[in-house]
Amino acid sequence: MIKFPSNMKSGDVRQKFLEFFKSKQHKIVPSAPLVVKNDPTLMFTNAGMNQFKDYFLGNSNPISPRIANTQKCLRVSGKHNDLEEVGHDTYHHTLFEMLGNWSFGDADRPEKGYFKKEAIEWAWELLTDIYKIDKDLLYASYFGGDEKDGLEPDLDTLNFWKKVLPEERILPGSKKDNFWEMGDSGPCGPCSEIHVDLRPEKERKRLAGKELVNKDHPLVVEIWNLVFIQFNRLADGNLQKLPSKHVDTGMGLERLCMTLQGVSSNYDTDIFQPIIQKAAAIAGIKYGENEKNDIALRVVSDHLRAVAFSIADGQLPSNNKSGYVIRRILRRAVRYAFTFLGQKEAFLFKLIPTLTKVMGDQFPELISQQQLVKKVIQEEEVGFLRTLDTGIRLLNEVIKNCKKENLKVVSGKNAFELYDTFGFPIDLTELILRENKLEVDLEEFKSELLKQKERSRSATSIETDDWKIVRDADTVTEFIGYDHLEARVKIVRHRKIISNKKEFYQLVFDKTPFYAESGGQVGDTGFIEAHGSSYAVLDTQKENDLLVHILEKLPEKLDAEFKAVVNSSLRMKTIKNHSATHLLHQGLRGILGKHVEQKGSLVEADRLRFDFSHFQKLSDEELSRIELFVNEKIMANYPLQEKRKLSLDRAVEEGALALFGEKYEGEVRTIRFGDSIELCGGTHVQATGEIGLFKIISESAIAAGIRRVEAVTGPKAIAWMQDSESLLNAINKSLNVSPKNTMKAVNSLIEENKKLQKELENLNMEKVVSLRKTLIQDAEIVKGVKIITKRIDNESTESIKDLVFEINKNSKNTISLLGARFGDKANLWLMISSNLVDEKGLNAQEIIRFIGKDINGGGGGQAFYATAGGKNPDGLETALQKGREFILSKL
RNA sequence: GGGGGAUUAGCUCAGUUGGCUAGAGCGUUUGACUGGCAGUCAAGAGGUCACCGGUUCGAGCCCGGUAUUCUCCA
C-alpha cells in the first residue's frame, strides 16, 4: 500500500477542498437535506447536483455562478441501486459525502463561470498540489463519442488533459461511463473521470493501471467525476442543446480519504473505523479476523449512517415511500447483526453516540437530534426483531410439514408469502432451511416477486409529456398571492400528464396568486378565465422551484391573458390554521421544552395537524395549558409582521426558528406574531385575532418519540365545542341530572347494570335448576336409561342449552331431547351421556338430522350433543315422538 | 397508489373442511404448605372473539364493507 505523506484526517480533507474552491471565487453552501421535497422524480438527494437542478434546467437563477460544497447523498433506490452490494466489498455505500464544485452558465464570460479548461486544471491542482497524490498514479478518461446519439468524441477534454498527463494515461470512454445523465430525461453531457491506482508497486509493474480502469478493481478507483452539462434529454429520447453550459463535479469523500490515508478500504478510514470498532466491541469480536463478521460490521456501520442522517433530517422509518426505504436499510443492518454478530436484541442504537462524535462537527443536526435518532432506531429494531420472531415460528411450521411429507424443497410461493406478508427476509429463510438440510425454490420466489412488481407498476403509471413553451420568460414565476387573490396572468408553458388513466394539464404562469403546496400548507384552488370561458384550477403544486397549476382541461386560447381567481373562502380558512400552527409550535416549545422540533405539518382549510418530537404522551393538563396559551395569543391580537427579503443569517439573528431538513437558500421570509418568529413561505392572517378560537381535537403517537396534535380554528372550533356541549346536554337530559352529576350518574348506571346482569344470570340458573329437577323426575326409565322428551317454549335458546348441559352433567345413562318454538321457527336439542354413545352406538348427530326433517330443517353436532333448527314449528311434536321411538329401538 | 395478512382474557398467543357453554402460558385474586420471603400446590375472577351487514338450523371460523395495524411492491 502506498503511504502518502499527508495522511490527512477526514475533517481536514473536507476543509481543504472547501478552502481551495473558496480561493477560486466559489461560494461555499451547506449540504442540502437528504430528503427531497417538491420533486416527484426523486425521494432522496443522490448526487451533489440535486439541489442545483433548477439552475441547470433554467427554472431559477443561481445564487452565485460558482458554488462548492460537501453534500450528504443517499443511493439506495432507482437508477443507482447499490443496497445489496453494500458491505460485501470495500467501496459501496448507501450514504456518502460528495465534494463538488459547480459553474452555472456564462461559460463565455470567463470572469464569472467556467467550463472544461478550468475544471480540469483545478482538479489537477487540488489533487497533486494540495492533496499531494503521486501524479504517476492518476488516470483520466474522456467521452469517446456515440453514434446513436450523433455525438463526436470530446476532444476538448482530451486536449486539456494532455497538458498535464501523458497520453497513455488518458483513456476514451463509452456512453455508459463517460456520458452522464440525471435520469431518463433532463440535463446531461459528457464527463471526464479521474481514477487513481492504489495497488502496491509490484502489482503496478506487472499490469498497467489503465487495464483496470472502470473494471471494478477495489484499488483502481474513480475518485472524481467532472461533468460538462450541455444537453437536455427530452422525453422522446432526443438531445437538445442547452443555451448555456455548466460544470458539475463530484468527488466521494470516503474514497478520497482512503487514498490519502493510505488504506485499502473506505471502511478503514477514520470515517468508519470508530463505529466499526465500537460495534465489534459490543459484539465481542475483532474486525479483520473473520470475513463474515467483517461484512456484517461494514453493513452495520454504513447503514447506521444512512438511517441516522435520514432521521435527523426528519425522515422517519415507516411503511411507505421514502420512510419505507429507510426502514429497509435499517432492517438490512439488523439482519446482519442478528445473523452474523449474534445480536438478538436491539443494538444499532448503541452506536449513535460514536457516530455523533465522528460526524457531529460537520453536521450539527446529528448532535441536536441525537436523542430522537437513538430512540427511533431502538424502537424500529425492537419492532423488526419481533417480526423476525414470528417469521421464525412460521418457518418452523413449514419445516415441520416438509419433514412430515419428506420434501427436500420448500416452494417459492411459501417463501414468498413469508417475505411478502410477514416481512421475513429471504436470505434468512434460506439460511434456516439450510441448517435443516432443506432448500427453497428460488426461481419460483423470484417469479412471484416479479409478478408483484408488475402489478404495482401497472397500478401507478404516470406519463409525463415534455413542456410546451408558450412564451419565453427568463425569470421565475412571481408568487403574488401574499397580497392578491386575483390577477391577470399569462401562460408560460404547459404539459399533459396521465395519472391513473386520467388526463391532467400542468400550467405555469408568468405570475400567480395561487399558493403552491409547501411547508405543510395545501395548494390553492380556484379558476382562470378568458373570453368568457373559465377553467377550474384543481390544485397548485411546487415542482422544485416551478409553480405548477393543475387543470382538467387545457384552455383553448393559450396566448390569451387570463383572469386568475383563488377560491378565497378556502384560503381564508387555511390562513387561520397556518397562523395558529405557528402559535401552537411556540406553545409546545414553551410548555413542553426546547426539545420540541417540528417533524411534519399539514395546514388545510378544515383543520391543522402538527407532528413534533416529544417523548411521552401529553397529559390532559399540558394539553389544556397549550390550548390556553394559543388562545391568549389570539386574544392579544398580535399584528402580522412580515419580512420578505432577509438573509438567512439576519433572520436567525432575529430569533427566527429554522427547521432541520428544510432547505433555505438566498433570501428568506420571516413571519412574526408577538414573540413567535418563524421562517415561513406560507400565507397568514393580518392579526392573530382573526383566528377567533383554537381547539385541540386529538393527541396521538405516530412513531417512537414523535407525537401528533390535531386542532381546528375559527367557526370550525366553535362548532366543535357546540357539538360536544349539545352531546353532553343530551346525555344529561336522558339521565335527568344536572351537569355536575353526570359522572356520578353514569358510574352508578354501570354499577347497577353489572349487578343486574349477575342477578339475571343467577335467576336463570335457578330456573334451569328447578326445571332440571322436574324434568328428571318426569323422565321415563327404560332398561336403566333415563329418557327425557319434552317441549319447552317460552325460554331462550341459551337457557335451554344450559338446561340440557345441566341435566346431563355428571350423570350416566341419560338422554335428553328437548324442543322449542320461536315464532315461526323451531329448534331441537339432543344430548346423550357419553357411556351410551360408546356402549349402544347412539349418535346424536345422526338422530338430530333424521328428526330435523320434521321441522323442515337440518342440524348437526357431535355424537354426544347435537342441535337442529327448522322452519316448521308444527312438526315439533312429531319430531320428538320419532326421536323417542328411535332411541327406544336402539336400547 | 396496488397486493397480502392480522385484530380472540391485562399481556403473548392456540382455536384443525362452520357443531364452542371459546382455551393455554404469563400476570392477577384468594387459600394451603413454610418462622418470613422465594417457591410449590389448589381454587377463582377476567371475553359483545375489532365494528357493521350477509349466508346458514347453527358463525370466532364462510362472504361483503368499515376501522386499526403489520408487511411487500411502486
Short mmCIF file of C-alpha atoms in Angstrom, two decimals, chain A residues 95-424:
data_model
loop_
_atom_site.label_atom_id
_atom_site.label_comp_id
_atom_site.label_asym_id
_atom_site.label_seq_id
_atom_site.Cartn_x
_atom_site.Cartn_y
_atom_site.Cartn_z
CA LEU A 95 -24.79 7.24 2.47
CA PHE A 96 -21.71 9.08 1.37
CA GLU A 97 -20.41 12.62 1.12
CA MET A 98 -19.90 14.16 -2.25
CA LEU A 99 -17.47 17.04 -2.56
CA GLY A 100 -18.38 19.15 -5.54
CA ASN A 101 -17.71 22.34 -7.40
CA TRP A 102 -20.09 23.94 -9.90
CA SER A 103 -20.23 26.53 -12.57
CA PHE A 104 -23.59 27.73 -13.81
CA GLY A 105 -23.85 29.14 -17.29
CA ASP A 106 -21.90 32.10 -18.50
CA ALA A 107 -19.09 29.95 -19.82
CA ASP A 108 -18.47 32.63 -22.40
CA ARG A 109 -17.79 35.20 -19.73
CA PRO A 110 -14.75 33.70 -18.00
CA GLU A 111 -14.72 36.19 -15.17
CA LYS A 112 -17.88 34.54 -13.83
CA GLY A 113 -18.47 30.96 -14.80
CA TYR A 114 -16.02 28.45 -16.29
CA PHE A 115 -16.01 25.25 -18.29
CA LYS A 116 -13.78 22.31 -19.18
CA LYS A 117 -10.42 24.05 -19.08
CA GLU A 118 -10.63 25.42 -15.54
CA ALA A 119 -12.47 22.41 -14.18
CA ILE A 120 -9.68 20.13 -15.33
CA GLU A 121 -6.82 22.42 -14.32
CA TRP A 122 -8.20 22.94 -10.83
CA ALA A 123 -8.95 19.29 -10.28
CA TRP A 124 -5.34 18.53 -11.15
CA GLU A 125 -4.02 21.27 -8.93
CA LEU A 126 -6.05 20.20 -5.94
CA LEU A 127 -5.19 16.51 -6.24
CA THR A 128 -1.48 16.90 -6.85
CA ASP A 129 -0.51 20.17 -5.13
CA ILE A 130 -2.81 20.25 -2.15
CA TYR A 131 -3.51 16.59 -1.50
CA LYS A 132 -0.10 15.62 -2.90
CA ILE A 133 -1.25 12.50 -4.70
CA ASP A 134 1.54 10.94 -6.75
CA LYS A 135 0.99 12.12 -10.35
CA ASP A 136 2.07 8.77 -11.76
CA LEU A 137 -0.90 7.05 -10.17
CA LEU A 138 -3.57 9.16 -11.82
CA TYR A 139 -5.62 8.39 -14.93
CA ALA A 140 -8.21 10.49 -16.71
CA SER A 141 -10.96 9.50 -19.12
CA TYR A 142 -12.95 11.42 -21.72
CA PHE A 143 -16.09 10.75 -23.72
CA GLY A 144 -15.28 8.77 -26.87
CA GLY A 145 -18.45 9.70 -28.77
CA ASP A 146 -21.66 7.85 -29.55
CA GLU A 147 -23.09 7.20 -33.00
CA LYS A 148 -26.67 6.59 -31.95
CA ASP A 149 -26.88 9.97 -30.26
CA GLY A 150 -24.82 11.56 -33.05
CA LEU A 151 -22.14 12.75 -30.64
CA GLU A 152 -18.48 13.37 -31.52
CA PRO A 153 -15.62 12.40 -29.16
CA ASP A 154 -14.92 15.08 -26.55
CA LEU A 155 -11.59 16.25 -27.93
CA ASP A 156 -11.54 19.44 -25.86
CA THR A 157 -11.27 17.39 -22.72
CA LEU A 158 -8.62 15.17 -24.23
CA ASN A 159 -6.53 18.23 -25.15
CA PHE A 160 -6.78 19.84 -21.74
CA TRP A 161 -5.64 16.63 -20.08
CA LYS A 162 -2.74 16.29 -22.49
CA LYS A 163 -1.20 19.36 -20.91
CA VAL A 164 -0.67 17.58 -17.59
CA LEU A 165 -0.89 13.87 -18.27
CA PRO A 166 0.97 11.62 -20.68
CA GLU A 167 -1.33 10.46 -23.43
CA GLU A 168 -1.27 6.79 -22.49
CA ARG A 169 -2.96 7.64 -19.20
CA ILE A 170 -5.86 9.46 -20.89
CA LEU A 171 -8.48 6.94 -21.88
CA PRO A 172 -11.53 7.25 -24.13
CA GLY A 173 -14.77 6.00 -22.53
CA SER A 174 -18.15 4.72 -23.65
CA LYS A 175 -21.50 6.38 -23.25
CA LYS A 176 -22.08 4.22 -20.20
CA ASP A 177 -19.01 5.51 -18.33
CA ASN A 178 -18.47 8.92 -19.82
CA PHE A 179 -21.83 10.41 -20.64
CA TRP A 180 -23.64 11.48 -17.54
CA GLU A 181 -27.42 11.69 -17.32
CA MET A 182 -29.54 12.79 -14.42
CA GLY A 183 -32.37 10.41 -15.24
CA ASP A 184 -34.43 9.29 -18.22
CA SER A 185 -34.77 12.91 -19.16
CA GLY A 186 -33.15 16.17 -18.09
CA PRO A 187 -29.75 17.85 -18.25
CA CYS A 188 -26.81 15.72 -19.34
CA GLY A 189 -23.43 15.82 -21.03
CA PRO A 190 -20.01 14.24 -21.46
CA CYS A 191 -17.88 13.71 -18.42
CA SER A 192 -14.29 13.12 -17.51
CA GLU A 193 -13.39 10.75 -14.70
CA ILE A 194 -10.22 10.80 -12.66
CA HIS A 195 -9.04 7.41 -11.44
CA VAL A 196 -6.30 6.53 -9.01
CA ASP A 197 -4.28 3.33 -8.93
CA LEU A 198 -3.60 2.35 -5.34
CA ARG A 199 -2.11 -1.10 -5.89
CA PRO A 200 1.31 -1.97 -4.46
CA GLU A 201 4.25 -1.16 -6.72
CA LYS A 202 4.95 -4.78 -7.59
CA GLU A 203 1.49 -5.28 -8.99
CA ARG A 204 1.54 -1.97 -10.78
CA LYS A 205 4.68 -3.02 -12.60
CA ARG A 206 3.15 -6.32 -13.63
CA LEU A 207 -0.02 -4.83 -15.11
CA ALA A 208 -0.57 -1.23 -16.17
CA GLY A 209 -3.29 0.55 -14.26
CA LYS A 210 -5.06 1.60 -17.43
CA GLU A 211 -6.11 -2.00 -17.97
CA LEU A 212 -8.05 -1.88 -14.74
CA VAL A 213 -9.78 1.47 -15.01
CA ASN A 214 -13.57 1.02 -14.73
CA LYS A 215 -13.14 -2.71 -14.19
CA ASP A 216 -14.44 -2.78 -10.61
CA HIS A 217 -10.98 -3.33 -9.17
CA PRO A 218 -11.17 -2.29 -5.49
CA LEU A 219 -7.84 -0.47 -5.65
CA VAL A 220 -8.12 1.15 -9.05
CA VAL A 221 -10.94 3.53 -8.38
CA GLU A 222 -12.67 6.57 -9.75
CA ILE A 223 -12.28 9.40 -7.32
CA TRP A 224 -13.63 12.39 -9.18
CA ASN A 225 -16.14 12.87 -11.95
CA LEU A 226 -16.17 16.14 -13.88
CA VAL A 227 -19.44 16.54 -15.78
CA PHE A 228 -19.84 19.08 -18.53
CA ILE A 229 -23.52 19.67 -18.91
CA GLN A 230 -24.51 20.94 -22.32
CA PHE A 231 -27.63 18.99 -23.37
CA ASN A 232 -31.17 18.35 -22.26
CA ARG A 233 -32.56 14.84 -22.83
CA LEU A 234 -36.20 15.04 -23.92
CA ALA A 235 -38.91 12.54 -23.03
CA ASP A 236 -38.74 11.16 -26.61
CA GLY A 237 -35.01 10.40 -26.18
CA ASN A 238 -33.66 13.19 -28.35
CA LEU A 239 -30.94 15.59 -27.21
CA GLN A 240 -31.43 19.31 -27.20
CA LYS A 241 -28.56 21.79 -26.80
CA LEU A 242 -28.79 23.92 -23.69
CA PRO A 243 -28.48 27.69 -24.07
CA SER A 244 -25.69 27.81 -21.51
CA LYS A 245 -23.16 25.25 -20.35
CA HIS A 246 -22.49 24.09 -16.82
CA VAL A 247 -19.89 22.25 -14.80
CA ASP A 248 -20.95 19.67 -12.23
CA THR A 249 -18.30 17.69 -10.39
CA GLY A 250 -18.42 15.11 -7.66
CA MET A 251 -15.68 13.53 -5.59
CA GLY A 252 -16.53 10.91 -2.99
CA LEU A 253 -15.06 11.94 0.33
CA GLU A 254 -14.76 8.36 1.58
CA ARG A 255 -12.68 7.21 -1.38
CA LEU A 256 -10.54 10.30 -1.28
CA CYS A 257 -9.81 9.67 2.39
CA MET A 258 -8.93 6.08 1.61
CA THR A 259 -6.42 7.35 -0.93
CA LEU A 260 -4.95 9.98 1.33
CA GLN A 261 -4.82 7.83 4.45
CA GLY A 262 -3.00 5.04 2.64
CA VAL A 263 -5.55 2.35 3.43
CA SER A 264 -7.11 -0.15 1.06
CA SER A 265 -10.75 0.21 2.01
CA ASN A 266 -13.14 3.07 2.62
CA TYR A 267 -14.08 1.27 5.81
CA ASP A 268 -10.51 1.54 7.10
CA THR A 269 -10.63 5.34 7.13
CA ASP A 270 -11.24 7.41 10.23
CA ILE A 271 -14.80 7.92 8.98
CA PHE A 272 -15.88 4.34 9.61
CA GLN A 273 -13.33 2.82 11.96
CA PRO A 274 -14.63 4.29 15.23
CA ILE A 275 -18.13 2.92 14.51
CA ILE A 276 -16.81 -0.47 13.41
CA GLN A 277 -14.59 -0.73 16.48
CA LYS A 278 -17.44 0.15 18.80
CA ALA A 279 -19.77 -2.37 17.15
CA ALA A 280 -17.09 -5.06 17.30
CA ALA A 281 -16.52 -4.34 20.97
CA ILE A 282 -20.21 -4.69 21.79
CA ALA A 283 -20.39 -7.95 19.85
CA GLY A 284 -17.20 -9.17 21.50
CA ILE A 285 -15.29 -9.74 18.27
CA LYS A 286 -12.42 -8.14 16.34
CA TYR A 287 -12.65 -6.55 12.90
CA GLY A 288 -10.41 -8.26 10.35
CA GLU A 289 -10.42 -11.76 11.76
CA ASN A 290 -13.41 -13.32 10.03
CA GLU A 291 -14.78 -12.36 6.63
CA LYS A 292 -18.44 -12.86 7.52
CA ASN A 293 -18.18 -10.81 10.69
CA ASP A 294 -16.37 -8.10 8.75
CA ILE A 295 -19.11 -7.87 6.16
CA ALA A 296 -21.68 -7.55 8.91
CA LEU A 297 -19.66 -4.83 10.65
CA ARG A 298 -19.34 -2.91 7.39
CA VAL A 299 -23.06 -3.24 6.72
CA VAL A 300 -23.86 -2.03 10.21
CA SER A 301 -21.50 0.95 10.07
CA ASP A 302 -22.70 2.03 6.65
CA HIS A 303 -26.43 1.62 7.26
CA LEU A 304 -26.26 3.26 10.64
CA ARG A 305 -25.01 6.41 8.97
CA ALA A 306 -27.73 6.38 6.34
CA VAL A 307 -30.53 5.81 8.83
CA ALA A 308 -29.26 8.29 11.40
CA PHE A 309 -28.84 11.09 8.88
CA SER A 310 -32.27 10.48 7.42
CA ILE A 311 -33.97 10.57 10.78
CA ALA A 312 -32.07 13.71 11.73
CA ASP A 313 -33.36 15.26 8.52
CA GLY A 314 -36.89 14.41 9.51
CA GLN A 315 -37.49 11.21 7.56
CA LEU A 316 -38.73 8.54 9.94
CA PRO A 317 -38.85 4.86 9.05
CA SER A 318 -42.40 3.98 8.01
CA ASN A 319 -44.34 1.63 5.81
CA ASN A 320 -44.38 3.55 2.56
CA LYS A 321 -42.47 5.79 0.22
CA SER A 322 -39.22 7.25 1.45
CA GLY A 323 -39.91 6.16 5.01
CA TYR A 324 -40.05 2.60 3.78
CA VAL A 325 -36.67 2.91 2.09
CA ILE A 326 -35.17 3.95 5.41
CA ARG A 327 -36.89 1.09 7.17
CA ARG A 328 -35.44 -1.36 4.67
CA ILE A 329 -31.92 -0.08 5.17
CA LEU A 330 -32.25 -0.34 8.91
CA ARG A 331 -33.67 -3.83 8.66
CA ARG A 332 -30.83 -4.97 6.48
CA ALA A 333 -28.43 -3.85 9.19
CA VAL A 334 -30.45 -5.63 11.87
CA ARG A 335 -30.48 -8.78 9.74
CA TYR A 336 -26.69 -8.82 9.51
CA ALA A 337 -26.22 -8.02 13.17
CA PHE A 338 -28.75 -10.73 14.04
CA THR A 339 -27.26 -13.44 11.86
CA PHE A 340 -23.54 -12.78 11.96
CA LEU A 341 -22.91 -10.73 15.07
CA GLY A 342 -25.27 -12.73 17.25
CA GLN A 343 -27.22 -9.64 18.28
CA LYS A 344 -30.68 -10.88 19.20
CA GLU A 345 -31.67 -7.64 20.85
CA ALA A 346 -31.69 -4.01 19.75
CA PHE A 347 -28.12 -2.99 19.17
CA LEU A 348 -27.63 -0.39 16.46
CA PHE A 349 -28.92 2.45 18.59
CA LYS A 350 -25.98 1.95 20.94
CA LEU A 351 -23.64 3.15 18.18
CA ILE A 352 -25.28 6.55 17.79
CA PRO A 353 -23.05 8.41 20.28
CA THR A 354 -19.97 7.22 18.38
CA LEU A 355 -21.41 8.34 15.05
CA THR A 356 -22.30 11.70 16.52
CA LYS A 357 -18.75 12.11 17.73
CA VAL A 358 -17.31 11.35 14.29
CA MET A 359 -19.70 13.41 12.15
CA GLY A 360 -21.27 15.94 14.51
CA ASP A 361 -18.84 18.75 13.78
CA GLN A 362 -19.72 18.97 10.13
CA PHE A 363 -23.38 18.01 10.56
CA PRO A 364 -24.77 19.66 13.71
CA GLU A 365 -28.20 18.13 13.15
CA LEU A 366 -26.74 14.87 14.44
CA ILE A 367 -25.97 16.50 17.75
CA SER A 368 -29.25 18.31 18.22
CA GLN A 369 -31.35 15.32 17.13
CA GLN A 370 -29.27 12.67 18.85
CA GLN A 371 -31.82 11.61 21.43
CA LEU A 372 -34.58 11.27 18.87
CA VAL A 373 -32.42 9.36 16.40
CA LYS A 374 -31.42 6.92 19.10
CA LYS A 375 -34.95 6.36 20.31
CA VAL A 376 -36.41 5.90 16.83
CA ILE A 377 -33.74 3.40 15.82
CA GLN A 378 -34.15 1.41 19.00
CA GLU A 379 -37.90 1.23 18.57
CA GLU A 380 -37.54 0.12 14.96
CA GLU A 381 -35.05 -2.54 15.91
CA VAL A 382 -37.33 -3.96 18.57
CA GLY A 383 -40.21 -3.98 16.10
CA PHE A 384 -38.26 -5.81 13.44
CA LEU A 385 -36.87 -8.37 15.87
CA ARG A 386 -40.47 -9.15 16.73
CA THR A 387 -41.22 -9.58 13.02
CA LEU A 388 -38.27 -11.95 12.76
CA ASP A 389 -39.58 -13.89 15.72
CA THR A 390 -42.99 -14.56 14.18
CA GLY A 391 -41.27 -15.34 10.89
CA ILE A 392 -39.09 -17.97 12.52
CA ARG A 393 -42.11 -19.50 14.16
CA LEU A 394 -43.98 -19.71 10.86
CA LEU A 395 -40.93 -21.06 9.10
CA ASN A 396 -40.62 -23.80 11.70
CA GLU A 397 -44.17 -24.84 10.83
CA VAL A 398 -43.18 -25.04 7.19
CA ILE A 399 -40.12 -27.12 8.06
CA LYS A 400 -42.21 -29.47 10.18
CA ASN A 401 -44.63 -30.02 7.31
CA CYS A 402 -41.81 -30.62 4.86
CA LYS A 403 -40.25 -33.21 7.08
CA LYS A 404 -43.59 -34.90 7.59
CA GLU A 405 -44.12 -35.15 3.85
CA ASN A 406 -40.50 -35.94 3.19
CA LEU A 407 -39.92 -32.96 0.92
CA LYS A 408 -36.48 -31.53 0.25
CA VAL A 409 -37.51 -28.25 -1.35
CA VAL A 410 -39.72 -25.55 0.10
CA SER A 411 -41.90 -23.92 -2.53
CA GLY A 412 -41.08 -20.41 -3.64
CA LYS A 413 -44.68 -19.46 -3.02
CA ASN A 414 -44.29 -20.41 0.60
CA ALA A 415 -41.09 -18.42 0.95
CA PHE A 416 -42.66 -15.50 -0.85
CA GLU A 417 -45.63 -15.48 1.47
CA LEU A 418 -43.25 -15.29 4.42
CA TYR A 419 -41.43 -12.43 2.78
CA ASP A 420 -44.38 -10.55 1.33
CA THR A 421 -46.91 -10.88 4.11
CA PHE A 422 -44.79 -11.27 7.18
CA GLY A 423 -41.69 -9.37 6.15
CA PHE A 424 -39.39 -12.29 6.77
#
